[in-house]
XYZ file of N, CA, C and O in Angstrom:
784
model
N 59.438 -45.173 -10.992
C 59.586 -46.096 -10.991
C 58.787 -47.344 -11.362
O 58.795 -46.862 -13.287
N 60.123 -48.015 -11.556
C 59.173 -49.164 -12.746
C 57.893 -49.845 -12.335
O 57.980 -50.678 -11.166
N 57.420 -50.493 -13.574
C 56.343 -50.489 -14.047
C 56.224 -51.814 -13.984
O 54.682 -52.300 -13.647
N 57.651 -52.686 -14.564
C 57.200 -54.038 -14.957
C 58.734 -54.607 -14.048
O 59.384 -54.402 -14.039
N 58.476 -55.743 -13.809
C 59.322 -57.220 -13.873
C 59.078 -58.061 -13.872
O 58.025 -59.151 -14.508
N 60.417 -58.721 -14.839
C 60.666 -59.951 -15.732
C 61.602 -61.134 -14.506
O 61.601 -60.582 -14.374
N 60.319 -62.201 -14.840
C 61.609 -62.930 -14.216
C 62.021 -64.353 -15.322
O 59.971 -64.576 -16.130
N 62.952 -64.562 -15.438
C 62.601 -65.544 -16.324
C 63.312 -67.229 -15.800
O 64.642 -66.825 -14.353
N 62.336 -67.826 -16.143
C 62.625 -68.799 -15.172
C 63.600 -70.171 -16.114
O 62.745 -70.351 -17.391
N 64.567 -70.106 -16.189
C 65.502 -71.165 -16.964
C 65.530 -72.871 -16.394
O 65.990 -72.656 -15.735
N 64.730 -73.821 -16.842
C 64.198 -74.642 -16.082
C 65.404 -75.756 -17.039
O 64.746 -76.149 -18.510
N 66.677 -75.384 -16.904
C 67.697 -77.470 -17.998
C 67.797 -77.210 -19.152
O 68.281 -77.232 -20.024
N 68.109 -75.093 -19.855
C 68.058 -75.079 -21.281
C 69.769 -75.727 -21.541
O 70.635 -75.647 -20.202
N 69.731 -76.156 -22.484
C 70.649 -76.915 -23.021
C 71.737 -75.769 -24.479
O 72.705 -75.733 -24.852
N 71.186 -74.449 -24.493
C 71.563 -73.774 -25.388
C 71.561 -72.476 -25.579
O 71.780 -71.486 -26.591
N 72.379 -72.282 -24.313
C 73.140 -70.531 -23.671
C 72.165 -69.942 -23.745
O 72.099 -68.537 -23.293
N 70.389 -70.038 -23.400
C 69.672 -69.251 -22.816
C 70.087 -68.261 -21.177
O 69.705 -67.821 -21.797
N 70.413 -69.822 -21.362
C 70.894 -68.497 -19.321
C 71.946 -67.588 -19.303
O 71.974 -66.597 -18.599
N 72.683 -67.514 -20.723
C 73.566 -66.872 -20.402
C 72.964 -65.298 -21.197
O 73.603 -64.344 -20.757
N 72.326 -65.860 -21.999
C 71.371 -64.144 -22.128
C 70.605 -64.293 -21.248
O 70.626 -62.716 -21.131
N 70.101 -64.407 -20.775
C 69.178 -63.945 -19.916
C 69.826 -63.801 -18.236
O 69.544 -62.293 -18.338
N 71.337 -63.511 -18.248
C 71.940 -63.314 -17.339
C 72.780 -61.849 -18.000
O 72.969 -60.772 -16.912
N 72.473 -62.038 -18.998
C 73.002 -60.745 -19.608
C 71.815 -59.948 -19.297
O 72.229 -58.592 -19.490
N 70.151 -60.374 -19.655
C 69.167 -59.774 -19.419
C 69.717 -58.866 -17.958
O 69.123 -57.690 -17.707
N 69.671 -59.312 -17.428
C 69.761 -59.482 -15.856
C 70.867 -58.298 -15.354
O 70.463 -57.489 -14.849
N 71.902 -58.092 -16.353
C 72.801 -57.100 -15.596
C 73.042 -56.252 -16.241
O 72.751 -54.831 -15.738
N 72.222 -55.800 -17.536
C 71.756 -54.606 -18.394
C 70.395 -54.284 -17.342
O 70.584 -52.778 -17.595
N 69.315 -54.885 -16.104
C 68.970 -54.542 -16.532
C 68.090 -54.715 -14.415
O 67.204 -54.914 -14.640
N 69.088 -54.221 -13.969
C 69.121 -54.540 -12.669
C 67.802 -54.692 -11.713
O 67.411 -52.687 -11.888
N 67.331 -55.084 -11.010
C 65.681 -54.523 -10.265
C 65.093 -54.789 -11.713
O 63.349 -54.568 -10.793
N 64.709 -55.068 -12.215
C 63.776 -55.032 -13.302
C 63.617 -57.106 -13.800
O 62.744 -57.405 -13.975
N 64.330 -57.602 -14.154
C 65.119 -58.958 -15.188
C 65.890 -59.635 -13.390
O 66.245 -59.502 -13.088
N 65.002 -60.893 -13.333
C 65.571 -61.755 -12.804
C 65.514 -63.456 -12.451
O 64.729 -63.738 -13.458
N 66.903 -63.988 -12.818
C 66.806 -65.020 -13.256
C 66.738 -65.929 -12.936
O 67.521 -65.669 -11.211
N 66.376 -66.954 -12.543
C 65.679 -68.356 -11.475
C 66.540 -69.302 -12.411
O 65.705 -69.443 -13.453
N 67.321 -69.433 -11.772
C 67.299 -70.853 -12.767
C 67.555 -72.922 -12.144
O 67.566 -72.794 -10.929
N 66.849 -73.659 -12.835
C 66.826 -75.271 -12.028
C 66.740 -76.012 -13.089
O 66.419 -75.898 -14.183
N 66.377 -77.614 -12.995
C 66.364 -78.378 -13.208
C 64.958 -78.748 -13.515
O 64.151 -78.023 -14.095
N 65.018 -78.608 -14.917
C 63.644 -78.908 -15.531
C 62.233 -80.649 -14.909
O 62.408 -81.505 -15.750
N 61.415 -78.794 -14.464
C 60.357 -79.456 -13.921
C 59.233 -79.846 -14.703
O 58.255 -79.969 -14.365
N 59.308 -78.905 -15.906
C 58.302 -78.908 -17.140
C 57.893 -77.831 -16.897
O 57.649 -76.653 -16.232
N 57.132 -77.283 -18.123
C 56.402 -75.814 -17.847
C 55.496 -75.588 -16.267
O 55.174 -74.724 -16.572
N 54.647 -76.583 -15.994
C 53.962 -75.992 -15.073
C 54.711 -75.709 -13.497
O 53.998 -74.561 -13.647
N 55.721 -75.871 -13.399
C 56.722 -76.129 -12.184
C 56.965 -74.223 -12.490
O 57.560 -73.741 -12.030
N 57.321 -74.237 -13.788
C 58.161 -72.563 -13.960
C 56.623 -72.063 -14.288
O 57.259 -70.973 -13.317
N 55.976 -72.492 -13.934
C 55.002 -70.819 -13.904
C 54.235 -70.925 -11.988
O 54.570 -69.651 -11.683
N 54.514 -72.170 -11.471
C 55.036 -71.927 -9.983
C 55.539 -71.202 -9.461
O 55.562 -70.214 -8.667
N 57.548 -70.989 -9.899
C 58.414 -70.809 -9.208
C 58.033 -69.293 -9.388
O 58.370 -68.728 -8.636
N 57.752 -68.739 -10.986
C 57.388 -67.531 -11.541
C 56.092 -66.897 -10.462
O 56.530 -65.595 -10.071
N 55.087 -67.633 -9.859
C 54.400 -66.950 -9.240
C 54.767 -66.537 -7.915
O 54.237 -66.011 -7.050
N 55.478 -68.204 -6.641
C 55.632 -67.837 -6.015
C 57.272 -66.490 -5.582
O 57.294 -65.787 -4.819
N 57.468 -65.910 -6.506
C 58.894 -65.369 -6.935
C 57.647 -63.404 -6.772
O 57.912 -62.380 -6.986
N 56.861 -63.699 -7.693
C 55.935 -62.974 -8.108
C 55.958 -61.541 -6.729
O 54.486 -61.872 -6.037
N 55.769 -59.955 -7.460
C 55.775 -59.120 -6.525
C 54.044 -58.045 -6.674
O 54.424 -57.209 -6.343
N 54.509 -58.312 -7.864
C 53.202 -57.838 -8.820
C 52.314 -57.266 -8.470
O 51.943 -58.211 -7.734
N 51.773 -56.237 -8.838
C 49.682 -56.505 -8.589
C 49.446 -57.361 -9.619
O 48.401 -58.294 -9.104
N 49.520 -57.435 -11.072
C 49.081 -58.700 -11.934
C 49.993 -59.555 -12.724
O 51.820 -59.171 -12.534
N 49.548 -60.400 -12.624
C 51.078 -61.916 -13.122
C 50.461 -62.269 -14.473
O 49.095 -62.565 -14.468
N 51.407 -61.875 -15.742
C 51.626 -62.841 -16.911
C 52.789 -63.751 -16.816
O 53.487 -63.436 -16.899
N 51.620 -64.519 -17.506
C 52.862 -65.641 -18.425
C 53.515 -65.462 -19.582
O 52.324 -65.653 -20.286
N 54.469 -66.608 -19.691
C 55.181 -66.318 -21.276
C 56.017 -67.330 -21.634
O 56.157 -67.362 -20.557
N 55.638 -68.594 -22.194
C 55.763 -69.641 -22.811
C 57.080 -68.943 -22.892
O 57.566 -67.446 -23.785
N 58.431 -69.830 -23.599
C 59.331 -69.788 -24.106
C 59.849 -69.489 -25.106
O 60.448 -68.744 -26.381
N 59.376 -69.927 -26.361
C 59.020 -69.626 -27.162
C 57.851 -68.397 -27.476
O 57.970 -67.887 -29.221
N 57.955 -67.714 -27.354
C 55.876 -66.630 -27.869
C 57.019 -64.964 -27.144
O 57.881 -65.260 -26.741
N 56.272 -64.188 -27.046
C 56.163 -62.874 -27.714
C 55.101 -61.950 -27.661
O 54.190 -62.416 -27.690
N 55.373 -61.301 -26.473
C 54.145 -59.665 -26.269
C 54.863 -58.243 -27.859
O 55.862 -58.287 -27.065
N 53.962 -58.745 -27.688
C 54.179 -57.263 -29.036
C 54.203 -55.991 -28.635
O 53.267 -55.290 -27.135
N 55.289 -55.568 -27.938
C 55.677 -53.549 -27.926
C 54.713 -53.262 -27.551
O 54.377 -52.212 -26.572
N 53.775 -51.960 -28.995
C 52.284 -51.362 -29.213
C 51.744 -51.720 -27.851
O 51.664 -51.337 -26.699
N 51.089 -53.023 -27.694
C 50.222 -53.548 -26.558
C 50.378 -53.838 -26.120
O 49.822 -52.960 -24.664
N 52.037 -54.243 -25.299
C 52.424 -53.891 -23.984
C 52.294 -52.718 -23.711
O 52.325 -52.435 -22.081
N 52.971 -51.916 -24.269
C 52.435 -50.251 -23.687
C 51.131 -49.943 -23.877
O 50.970 -48.942 -22.346
N 50.358 -50.340 -24.145
C 48.971 -49.258 -23.446
C 48.275 -50.312 -22.481
O 47.798 -50.222 -22.094
N 48.625 -52.113 -22.713
C 48.657 -52.423 -20.818
C 49.085 -51.572 -19.805
O 48.379 -51.192 -18.518
N 50.045 -51.384 -19.715
C 51.162 -50.759 -18.845
C 50.278 -49.148 -18.634
O 49.799 -49.323 -17.505
N 49.852 -48.769 -19.912
C 49.086 -47.564 -19.149
C 47.998 -47.538 -18.290
O 47.543 -46.837 -17.767
N 47.170 -48.907 -19.140
C 45.999 -48.870 -18.648
C 45.703 -48.802 -16.713
O 45.620 -49.135 -16.399
N 46.922 -50.142 -16.659
C 47.450 -49.926 -15.152
C 47.720 -49.073 -14.741
O 47.105 -49.136 -13.559
N 48.257 -48.160 -15.163
C 48.474 -46.799 -14.339
C 47.215 -45.910 -14.082
O 47.123 -45.832 -12.934
N 46.337 -46.301 -15.426
C 45.544 -44.844 -15.011
C 44.318 -45.746 -13.496
O 44.572 -45.244 -13.201
N 44.025 -47.449 -14.086
C 43.852 -48.139 -12.528
C 44.297 -47.163 -11.368
O 43.542 -46.866 -10.965
N 46.027 -47.277 -11.386
C 45.926 -47.345 -9.997
C 45.655 -45.880 -9.225
O 45.272 -45.324 -8.261
N 46.149 -44.386 -10.565
C 45.778 -43.548 -10.451
C 44.286 -43.250 -10.019
O 43.664 -42.775 -8.683
N 42.984 -44.267 -10.444
C 42.118 -44.233 -9.774
C 41.332 -45.045 -9.026
O 39.816 -44.867 -8.220
N 42.841 -45.680 -8.074
C 42.666 -46.892 -7.306
C 40.881 -47.792 -7.890
O 41.176 -47.797 -6.815
N 41.407 -47.983 -8.270
C 40.870 -49.063 -9.146
C 41.705 -50.439 -8.538
O 42.932 -50.093 -9.233
N 40.718 -51.910 -8.743
C 41.411 -52.665 -8.661
C 40.387 -54.012 -9.585
O 39.195 -53.749 -9.744
N 41.518 -54.450 -10.463
C 40.895 -54.744 -11.723
C 41.216 -56.466 -11.631
O 42.445 -57.054 -10.382
N 40.524 -57.494 -11.330
C 40.399 -59.218 -10.961
C 41.073 -59.787 -12.559
O 42.193 -61.023 -12.578
N 41.005 -59.455 -13.306
C 41.878 -60.231 -15.006
C 40.958 -59.273 -15.584
O 40.484 -59.218 -16.455
N 42.215 -59.320 -17.032
C 42.230 -58.578 -18.045
C 42.632 -58.765 -19.358
O 43.325 -59.814 -19.227
N 41.487 -59.080 -20.054
C 41.937 -59.896 -21.550
C 42.026 -58.886 -22.647
O 41.801 -58.332 -22.233
N 42.932 -60.031 -23.148
C 43.404 -58.972 -24.732
C 43.696 -60.166 -25.773
O 43.171 -61.086 -25.106
N 43.662 -59.650 -27.108
C 43.899 -60.157 -28.128
C 45.169 -61.121 -27.476
O 46.154 -60.701 -27.493
N 44.627 -62.378 -28.825
C 46.700 -63.331 -29.456
C 46.210 -63.509 -30.602
O 45.735 -63.540 -31.132
N 47.124 -63.627 -30.406
C 48.015 -64.424 -32.550
C 48.537 -65.858 -32.332
O 49.560 -65.364 -31.447
N 48.122 -66.249 -32.890
C 48.811 -67.103 -33.733
C 49.695 -66.975 -34.980
O 49.120 -66.376 -35.775
N 50.680 -67.054 -34.763
C 51.867 -66.775 -35.535
C 52.568 -67.487 -35.719
O 53.814 -68.561 -35.486
N 52.278 -68.579 -36.852
C 52.988 -68.760 -38.304
C 53.721 -68.636 -38.997
O 54.374 -68.015 -39.842
N 54.730 -68.555 -38.138
C 56.328 -67.708 -38.611
C 56.908 -68.081 -39.582
O 56.911 -67.594 -41.125
N 56.662 -69.184 -39.695
C 57.615 -70.448 -40.773
C 56.724 -70.215 -42.395
O 57.214 -69.977 -43.443
N 55.486 -70.116 -41.982
C 54.602 -69.220 -43.120
C 54.342 -68.407 -44.004
O 53.397 -67.592 -44.126
N 54.606 -67.540 -42.472
C 54.286 -65.963 -43.139
C 52.911 -65.291 -42.637
O 52.878 -64.419 -43.143
N 52.303 -66.860 -41.665
C 50.584 -66.565 -41.758
C 50.447 -65.875 -40.342
O 51.189 -66.541 -39.141
N 49.707 -65.143 -39.789
C 49.421 -64.735 -38.503
C 47.698 -64.725 -38.489
O 46.804 -64.980 -38.929
N 47.293 -65.503 -37.156
C 44.981 -65.547 -36.936
C 45.634 -65.260 -36.068
O 46.143 -65.184 -35.349
N 43.819 -63.982 -35.807
C 43.803 -63.490 -34.599
C 42.917 -63.612 -33.427
O 41.801 -63.922 -34.590
N 42.584 -63.746 -32.681
C 41.529 -64.249 -31.755
C 41.427 -63.434 -30.955
O 42.286 -63.166 -29.956
N 39.869 -62.718 -31.038
C 39.573 -61.422 -29.937
C 38.764 -61.724 -29.510
O 38.570 -63.443 -29.332
N 38.096 -60.671 -28.853
C 37.087 -61.344 -27.905
C 36.091 -60.234 -28.011
O 35.427 -60.014 -26.961
N 35.884 -59.207 -29.101
C 34.447 -57.858 -28.995
C 33.734 -59.211 -29.047
O 32.486 -58.202 -28.381
N 32.807 -59.967 -29.159
C 31.598 -60.751 -29.947
C 31.576 -61.260 -27.514
O 30.061 -61.301 -27.717
N 32.651 -60.874 -27.296
C 32.642 -61.504 -25.881
C 32.098 -60.358 -24.613
O 31.519 -60.254 -23.861
N 33.066 -59.719 -24.788
C 33.423 -58.351 -23.680
C 33.208 -56.798 -24.567
O 34.051 -56.830 -25.244
N 32.743 -56.262 -24.016
C 32.840 -54.600 -24.930
C 33.859 -53.933 -24.386
O 34.049 -54.025 -23.255
N 34.660 -53.674 -25.155
C 36.101 -53.348 -24.451
C 35.997 -52.310 -23.742
O 35.710 -51.423 -23.586
N 36.879 -52.006 -23.124
C 37.286 -50.953 -22.396
C 36.525 -50.248 -21.185
O 35.854 -49.625 -20.689
N 35.313 -51.761 -20.770
C 34.146 -51.544 -19.617
C 34.619 -51.987 -18.738
O 34.943 -53.703 -18.836
N 34.502 -51.962 -17.844
C 34.038 -52.746 -16.477
C 33.160 -53.659 -15.970
O 31.773 -53.095 -16.613
N 33.451 -55.119 -16.790
C 32.400 -55.421 -16.206
C 32.361 -56.681 -15.395
O 33.387 -57.255 -14.801
N 31.515 -57.716 -14.791
C 31.529 -59.085 -14.327
C 30.809 -60.098 -15.317
O 30.745 -60.024 -15.994
N 30.882 -61.913 -14.706
C 30.391 -62.312 -15.862
C 28.917 -62.739 -15.879
O 27.949 -63.080 -17.445
N 27.556 -61.823 -15.113
C 26.194 -61.459 -16.289
C 26.229 -60.451 -17.784
O 25.617 -60.495 -17.783
N 27.645 -59.993 -17.025
C 28.362 -58.503 -18.459
C 28.447 -59.012 -19.990
O 28.240 -58.535 -20.583
N 28.467 -60.776 -19.714
C 29.315 -60.948 -20.886
C 28.551 -62.193 -22.068
O 26.730 -62.057 -21.885
N 28.973 -61.513 -23.143
C 28.880 -62.632 -24.403
C 29.048 -63.580 -24.520
O 29.283 -64.101 -23.495
N 28.750 -64.429 -25.619
C 28.599 -66.140 -25.776
C 29.710 -65.495 -27.023
O 30.408 -64.934 -27.684
N 30.448 -66.998 -25.903
C 31.741 -67.252 -26.717
C 31.740 -68.211 -28.202
O 30.764 -69.740 -28.134
N 32.156 -68.041 -29.012
C 31.923 -69.164 -30.219
C 32.370 -70.646 -30.237
O 33.478 -70.625 -28.997
N 32.224 -71.734 -30.904
C 32.855 -73.236 -30.988
C 34.082 -73.131 -30.148
O 34.525 -73.210 -30.135
N 34.973 -72.361 -31.555
C 35.959 -71.565 -31.874
C 37.313 -70.861 -30.101
O 38.288 -70.864 -30.914
N 36.166 -71.167 -29.606
C 36.762 -69.140 -28.787
C 36.711 -69.422 -27.464
O 35.886 -70.089 -27.025
N 38.669 -69.717 -27.306
C 38.300 -69.924 -25.715
C 39.172 -68.719 -25.318
O 40.010 -68.091 -25.365
N 38.835 -69.021 -23.690
C 39.592 -67.638 -22.563
C 41.436 -68.329 -21.762
O 41.171 -69.505 -21.248
N 42.002 -68.654 -22.472
C 43.206 -69.296 -22.422
C 44.123 -68.461 -21.612
O 44.408 -67.133 -22.190
N 45.445 -68.807 -21.215
C 46.250 -67.778 -20.674
C 46.925 -67.343 -21.127
O 46.684 -65.991 -20.617
N 47.519 -67.564 -22.345
C 47.367 -66.131 -23.636
C 46.943 -65.546 -23.650
O 47.801 -64.063 -24.175
N 45.696 -65.504 -23.263
C 45.139 -64.434 -23.612
C 44.566 -63.218 -22.164
O 44.013 -61.509 -22.019
N 44.748 -63.991 -20.735
C 45.152 -62.859 -19.922
C 45.916 -62.797 -19.286
O 46.736 -63.776 -18.866
N 45.446 -61.708 -18.854
C 46.733 -61.627 -17.207
C 45.909 -61.142 -16.230
O 44.648 -60.364 -16.560
N 46.429 -62.153 -15.090
C 45.551 -62.029 -13.544
C 45.970 -60.941 -12.786
O 46.959 -60.770 -12.803
N 45.187 -60.467 -11.836
C 45.292 -59.894 -10.683
C 46.412 -61.181 -9.693
O 45.823 -61.925 -9.882
N 47.638 -60.758 -9.287
C 48.487 -61.965 -8.107
C 47.468 -61.909 -7.874
O 47.791 -62.997 -7.056
N 46.887 -61.616 -6.860
C 45.799 -61.287 -5.484
C 45.100 -63.009 -5.540
O 44.743 -63.704 -5.093
N 44.772 -62.468 -6.680
C 43.237 -63.452 -7.163
C 43.695 -64.831 -7.613
O 43.508 -66.328 -7.285
N 45.714 -64.983 -7.930
C 46.187 -66.409 -8.544
C 45.886 -67.255 -7.510
O 45.884 -68.408 -7.078
N 46.215 -66.372 -6.544
C 47.447 -67.171 -5.280
C 46.667 -67.173 -4.149
O 45.560 -68.424 -3.590
N 45.294 -66.848 -4.145
C 43.923 -66.999 -3.513
C 43.455 -68.429 -4.243
O 42.484 -69.014 -3.500
N 43.078 -68.616 -5.465
C 42.071 -69.802 -6.215
C 43.710 -70.953 -5.803
O 42.793 -72.079 -5.801
N 44.682 -70.588 -5.505
C 45.138 -71.302 -4.623
C 45.831 -72.806 -5.992
O 46.122 -73.134 -5.352
N 46.219 -72.047 -7.598
C 46.297 -72.784 -8.641
C 47.602 -73.558 -7.766
O 48.692 -72.822 -7.629
N 48.460 -74.537 -8.382
C 49.724 -75.579 -8.112
C 49.764 -76.171 -9.487
O 48.744 -77.414 -9.478
N 50.197 -75.759 -10.276
C 50.059 -76.444 -11.840
C 51.093 -78.065 -10.915
O 52.402 -77.838 -10.807
N 51.692 -78.983 -12.086
C 51.596 -80.382 -11.953
C 52.880 -79.601 -12.947
O 53.292 -79.639 -14.190
N 53.735 -80.571 -12.367
C 55.028 -80.862 -13.137
C 55.447 -81.797 -13.740
O 54.235 -82.969 -13.695
N 56.211 -81.643 -15.117
C 56.281 -83.023 -16.311
C 54.707 -83.097 -17.241
O 54.588 -84.542 -17.188
N 54.021 -82.582 -17.173
C 52.630 -81.781 -17.812
C 52.322 -81.755 -19.038
O 52.610 -80.437 -18.782
N 52.262 -82.055 -20.022
C 51.284 -80.983 -20.924
C 50.630 -80.529 -20.967
O 49.267 -80.978 -20.034
N 50.257 -78.980 -21.403
C 48.606 -78.537 -21.171
C 47.974 -78.722 -20.212
O 47.150 -78.137 -19.436
N 49.029 -77.717 -19.016
C 48.447 -77.304 -17.605
C 48.358 -75.803 -18.414
O 47.652 -75.389 -16.569
N 48.759 -75.330 -19.116
C 47.649 -73.899 -19.572
C 46.340 -73.378 -19.233
O 46.232 -72.653 -17.660
N 45.538 -74.742 -19.309
C 44.244 -74.789 -19.018
C 43.759 -74.455 -17.717
O 42.976 -73.634 -16.984
N 44.272 -74.973 -16.075
C 44.250 -75.498 -15.392
C 44.429 -73.694 -14.772
O 43.986 -74.101 -14.000
N 45.940 -73.336 -15.118
C 46.178 -72.421 -14.132
C 45.023 -70.996 -15.430
O 44.337 -69.684 -14.110
N 44.406 -71.151 -16.303
C 43.893 -70.169 -16.843
C 42.180 -70.743 -16.781
O 41.512 -69.224 -16.227
N 42.132 -71.398 -15.869
C 40.157 -71.181 -15.394
C 39.821 -71.667 -13.831
O 39.179 -71.242 -13.371
N 41.333 -72.134 -13.060
C 41.442 -72.369 -11.751
C 40.600 -70.903 -11.332
O 39.933 -71.285 -10.377
N 41.519 -69.459 -11.449
C 41.399 -68.784 -10.405
C 39.614 -67.979 -11.043
O 39.166 -67.304 -10.294
N 39.224 -68.449 -11.945
C 37.831 -67.668 -12.750
C 36.389 -67.404 -11.769
O 35.976 -66.043 -11.047
N 36.598 -68.712 -10.743
C 35.567 -68.229 -9.463
C 35.597 -66.870 -8.686
O 35.300 -66.506 -8.224
N 37.796 -66.812 -8.988
C 37.918 -65.495 -8.275
C 37.650 -64.373 -8.072
O 37.892 -63.014 -8.083
N 37.658 -64.371 -9.853
C 37.668 -63.556 -11.175
C 35.660 -62.397 -10.907
O 34.753 -63.586 -11.127
N 35.845 -61.429 -10.223
C 35.015 -60.570 -10.697
C 34.539 -59.428 -10.868
O 33.847 -58.853 -11.449
N 35.790 -58.726 -11.212
C 35.617 -57.268 -12.182
C 37.126 -57.676 -13.336
O 37.823 -58.296 -13.622
N 36.478 -58.096 -14.444
C 36.908 -57.584 -16.281
C 36.533 -56.487 -16.888
O 35.930 -55.865 -17.711
N 37.950 -56.893 -17.807
C 38.409 -55.580 -18.567
C 39.153 -56.200 -19.562
O 40.020 -56.798 -19.377
N 38.866 -55.706 -20.311
C 38.389 -56.350 -21.988
C 39.498 -54.930 -22.775
O 39.057 -54.219 -23.169
N 40.604 -55.217 -23.015
C 41.678 -54.564 -23.993
C 41.640 -54.957 -24.799
O 42.479 -55.976 -25.292
N 41.061 -53.848 -26.439
C 41.217 -54.972 -27.813
C 41.970 -54.550 -28.317
O 42.116 -54.212 -28.986
N 43.583 -55.262 -27.981
C 44.774 -55.264 -28.407
C 45.770 -56.455 -28.055
O 45.255 -57.492 -27.918
N 46.245 -56.887 -29.698
C 47.459 -57.704 -30.116
C 47.985 -58.113 -28.629
O 49.576 -58.492 -29.886
N 48.374 -58.839 -27.635
C 48.967 -59.033 -27.077
C 49.974 -60.159 -27.011
O 51.237 -59.178 -27.204
N 49.815 -61.036 -26.874
C 50.053 -62.352 -27.760
C 50.397 -62.898 -28.550
O 49.625 -62.771 -29.328
N 51.578 -62.911 -28.692
C 51.919 -63.847 -29.616
C 52.200 -65.241 -29.709
O 53.864 -65.425 -28.802
N 51.596 -66.175 -30.033
C 51.770 -67.856 -29.409
C 52.305 -67.814 -30.870
O 51.926 -68.468 -32.096
N 54.005 -68.763 -30.773
C 54.579 -69.022 -32.335
C 54.176 -70.591 -32.415
O 54.117 -71.475 -31.386
N 54.089 -70.468 -33.685
C 52.881 -72.062 -33.419
C 54.264 -72.584 -35.355
O 54.935 -71.676 -36.120
N 54.538 -73.899 -34.696
C 55.161 -74.104 -35.810
C 56.948 -74.710 -35.438
O 57.339 -75.143 -36.728
N 56.930 -74.977 -34.702
C 58.446 -75.748 -34.425
C 58.402 -77.467 -34.723
O 57.184 -77.585 -34.041
N 59.144 -77.449 -34.444
C 59.037 -78.866 -34.866
C 58.920 -80.121 -33.673
O 57.628 -81.059 -34.180
N 59.440 -79.759 -32.783
C 59.452 -80.095 -32.106
C 57.903 -79.663 -30.271
O 57.852 -80.195 -29.614
N 57.471 -78.691 -31.523
C 56.149 -78.045 -30.446
C 55.108 -79.486 -30.029
O 54.800 -80.405 -30.729
N 54.624 -79.408 -28.870
C 53.489 -80.413 -28.437
C 52.621 -80.381 -29.558
O 51.960 -81.894 -30.146
N 51.827 -79.175 -30.275
C 50.458 -79.479 -31.062
C 50.564 -79.203 -32.177
O 50.331 -79.622 -32.681
N 52.588 -80.039 -32.477
C 52.552 -81.021 -33.326
C 52.558 -82.448 -33.143
O 52.470 -83.018 -34.178
C-alpha cells in the first residue's frame, strides 16, 4: 500500500506552480492531490490541508522548505514499526535545519537535551529546553486525530501562525517520540521572507 499522501495547497500562485503541482498529481495518482484556492494566507492553507488529510499522521511543509529524503524514509520506517506493534504516538519530534542556501551555511536545531531518542515518553520524562530552543511546527509531526481534537483553526492573512499549530495540540499529547534525524530544511534568505 501507499504510505504517504501529499496534499499541495496552491493558494494564488502566479509563477506556474500550479502546472508543476498538476504534473506531480498526474505522475503520482492516488498519492499527490492538488487544491487550488485564492490566497488567504499560510494559515488557511494549513486549515484546508488538515480538513482533507486522511492519514494517521500530519506534517506541514511550507512552500519554500523541504524534507530530507533519508530522514523521511527513516520516519516512514518508524511509523511502519509502530503500526506493526499497534502503537499510537501523539507527537513525533525530529531535528530541523536552518538552511541559508545563498550563504552555503546550515545550522541544526536538535532536541537531544530534551528527549531521549527513540524512547516513548510523556511530559514528565523530558529535560529542559535551552533559551533559544523551541518546539516549533518544523520539528513536529502530529497524530492527525490529536490536531483535530485540539480544534486548531489558524487565522487567515496572518503571519507566524505556525506557533498556534505547534502549541494548541500539546495538551492532547501524551505519547512523544524523538527521532534524532534532520528532517525539515527551513530555507532562510529569500528577500521577501517575513523573517527578513
